[in-house]
Short mmCIF file of C-alpha atoms in Angstrom, two decimals:
data_model
loop_
_atom_site.label_atom_id
_atom_site.label_comp_id
_atom_site.label_asym_id
_atom_site.label_seq_id
_atom_site.Cartn_x
_atom_site.Cartn_y
_atom_site.Cartn_z
CA MET A 11 55.76 72.05 -79.82
CA ILE A 12 53.22 74.70 -80.82
CA THR A 13 53.27 76.09 -84.34
CA ASN A 14 51.27 78.13 -86.84
CA GLN A 15 51.04 76.38 -90.19
CA SER A 16 48.97 78.70 -92.39
CA GLY A 17 50.58 77.12 -95.45
CA ILE A 18 47.98 74.39 -95.03
CA GLY A 19 45.14 76.94 -95.05
CA ARG A 20 46.69 78.68 -98.06
CA GLY A 21 46.94 75.41 -99.97
CA PHE A 22 50.76 75.50 -100.20
CA PHE A 23 50.99 72.05 -98.63
CA THR A 24 48.66 69.49 -97.07
CA GLU A 25 48.28 68.39 -93.48
CA LYS A 26 49.81 65.08 -94.56
CA ASP A 27 52.88 66.98 -95.85
CA TYR A 28 53.13 68.87 -92.56
CA ARG A 29 52.81 65.66 -90.53
CA ALA A 30 55.70 64.10 -92.50
CA VAL A 31 57.97 67.03 -91.61
CA GLU A 32 56.72 66.99 -88.02
CA LYS A 33 57.59 63.30 -87.76
CA GLN A 34 61.15 63.98 -88.97
CA VAL A 35 61.61 66.82 -86.46
CA GLU A 36 60.36 64.61 -83.64
CA ARG A 37 62.65 61.77 -84.75
CA GLN A 38 65.70 64.03 -84.95
CA LEU A 39 65.13 65.93 -81.71
CA ARG A 40 63.77 63.01 -79.66
CA VAL A 41 62.52 65.37 -76.93
CA ILE A 42 59.07 66.37 -78.22
CA ASP A 43 56.16 64.83 -76.33
CA ALA A 44 53.41 66.36 -78.47
CA THR A 45 52.86 68.77 -81.32
CA TYR A 46 50.00 71.24 -81.71
CA PHE A 47 49.48 73.20 -84.89
CA CYS A 48 47.07 75.75 -86.29
CA PRO A 49 46.41 75.47 -90.04
CA ASP A 50 44.29 78.63 -90.17
CA LEU A 51 45.06 81.85 -91.99
CA PRO A 52 46.13 84.84 -89.86
CA GLU A 53 42.86 86.66 -90.50
CA ALA A 54 40.77 83.68 -89.27
CA GLY A 55 40.80 85.00 -85.69
CA CYS A 56 40.78 81.52 -84.20
CA ARG A 57 41.70 80.67 -80.60
CA CYS A 58 44.59 78.43 -81.57
CA ARG A 59 46.65 80.64 -83.87
CA LYS A 60 49.55 82.32 -82.09
CA PRO A 61 49.56 84.86 -80.48
CA GLN A 62 46.30 83.43 -79.08
CA PRO A 63 47.11 80.92 -76.32
CA GLY A 64 44.58 78.23 -77.25
CA LEU A 65 47.11 75.57 -78.18
CA ILE A 66 49.10 76.19 -75.00
CA PHE A 67 45.93 75.68 -72.98
CA ASP A 68 45.18 72.47 -74.93
CA ALA A 69 48.67 71.16 -74.11
CA GLN A 70 48.25 72.25 -70.49
CA ARG A 71 45.07 70.21 -70.11
CA GLU A 72 46.36 67.14 -71.94
CA HIS A 73 49.75 67.00 -70.21
CA GLU A 74 48.97 68.61 -66.82
CA ILE A 75 51.49 71.40 -67.42
CA ASP A 76 52.14 73.94 -64.70
CA LEU A 77 52.21 77.15 -66.77
CA ALA A 78 53.71 79.18 -63.92
CA ARG A 79 56.78 76.92 -64.06
CA SER A 80 56.94 76.74 -67.85
CA PHE A 81 58.87 78.51 -70.59
CA LEU A 82 57.98 79.11 -74.22
CA ILE A 83 60.95 79.32 -76.57
CA GLY A 84 60.37 80.88 -79.98
CA ASP A 85 62.03 82.89 -82.70
CA LYS A 86 59.33 85.51 -83.29
CA THR A 87 57.75 88.31 -81.26
CA LEU A 88 54.46 86.49 -81.90
CA ASP A 89 55.77 83.58 -79.83
CA ALA A 90 56.54 85.83 -76.86
CA GLU A 91 53.07 87.37 -77.09
CA CYS A 92 51.53 83.90 -77.14
CA GLY A 93 53.49 82.81 -74.09
CA HIS A 94 52.57 85.93 -72.15
CA ASN A 95 48.91 85.50 -73.15
CA ALA A 96 49.07 82.09 -71.46
CA GLY A 97 51.02 83.25 -68.40
CA VAL A 98 54.25 81.54 -69.47
CA ARG A 99 57.77 82.97 -69.28
CA THR A 100 59.27 83.50 -72.71
CA ILE A 101 62.63 83.26 -74.41
CA LEU A 102 63.26 84.51 -77.94
CA VAL A 103 66.12 82.84 -79.78
CA CYS A 104 68.03 84.63 -82.54
CA THR A 105 67.96 81.67 -84.89
CA GLY A 106 65.01 82.66 -87.10
CA SER A 107 64.52 85.36 -89.70
CA GLU A 108 63.21 87.88 -87.16
CA ARG A 109 65.86 89.56 -85.02
CA PRO A 110 64.71 90.16 -81.44
CA ASN A 111 65.67 93.52 -79.92
CA GLU A 112 65.41 95.40 -76.65
CA GLN A 113 61.76 96.27 -77.36
CA SER A 114 60.88 92.60 -77.52
CA LYS A 115 58.16 91.47 -75.15
CA ALA A 116 60.16 88.35 -74.31
CA ASP A 117 61.47 87.83 -70.80
CA TRP A 118 64.87 86.83 -72.19
CA ILE A 119 66.67 86.85 -75.53
CA ALA A 120 69.08 84.01 -76.30
CA ARG A 121 71.52 83.42 -79.14
CA ASP A 122 70.35 79.84 -79.66
CA LEU A 123 68.64 76.87 -78.01
CA SER A 124 71.71 76.07 -75.96
CA GLU A 125 71.66 79.53 -74.36
CA ALA A 126 67.88 79.25 -73.90
CA SER A 127 68.45 75.99 -72.02
CA ASP A 128 70.95 77.74 -69.74
CA ILE A 129 68.38 80.46 -69.01
CA ILE A 130 65.78 77.84 -68.10
CA LEU A 131 68.18 76.05 -65.78
CA ARG A 132 69.06 79.33 -64.02
CA HIS A 133 65.46 80.47 -63.63
CA ALA A 134 63.48 77.25 -63.09
CA LEU A 135 61.32 77.31 -59.98
#
């Protein structure tokens, strides 16, 4: 899982607070091998804040991920940009506050994670 968490940089919550939520998500989903997050503000210009692909490249190195065979699922245009910046195929799901449209840079648009899973199964190399 790769996520921007600028609320830490803004002082809205602490890294400890974020880690507690992260732990609950991992416990409930039971399919997350690792989590990477960027606490920086959008204007920081760091390599790890999406749409920059730094965290994807970190995960690639640490888990020997084949990016050409990978998919990034997200609910924002920023996620699709990040995936493309790393050479990953992208799926935008319509479950967040941003509504993907035909101008989206994503390779596919899915109603939810279930439909995104179907897309992956159909297009896996």
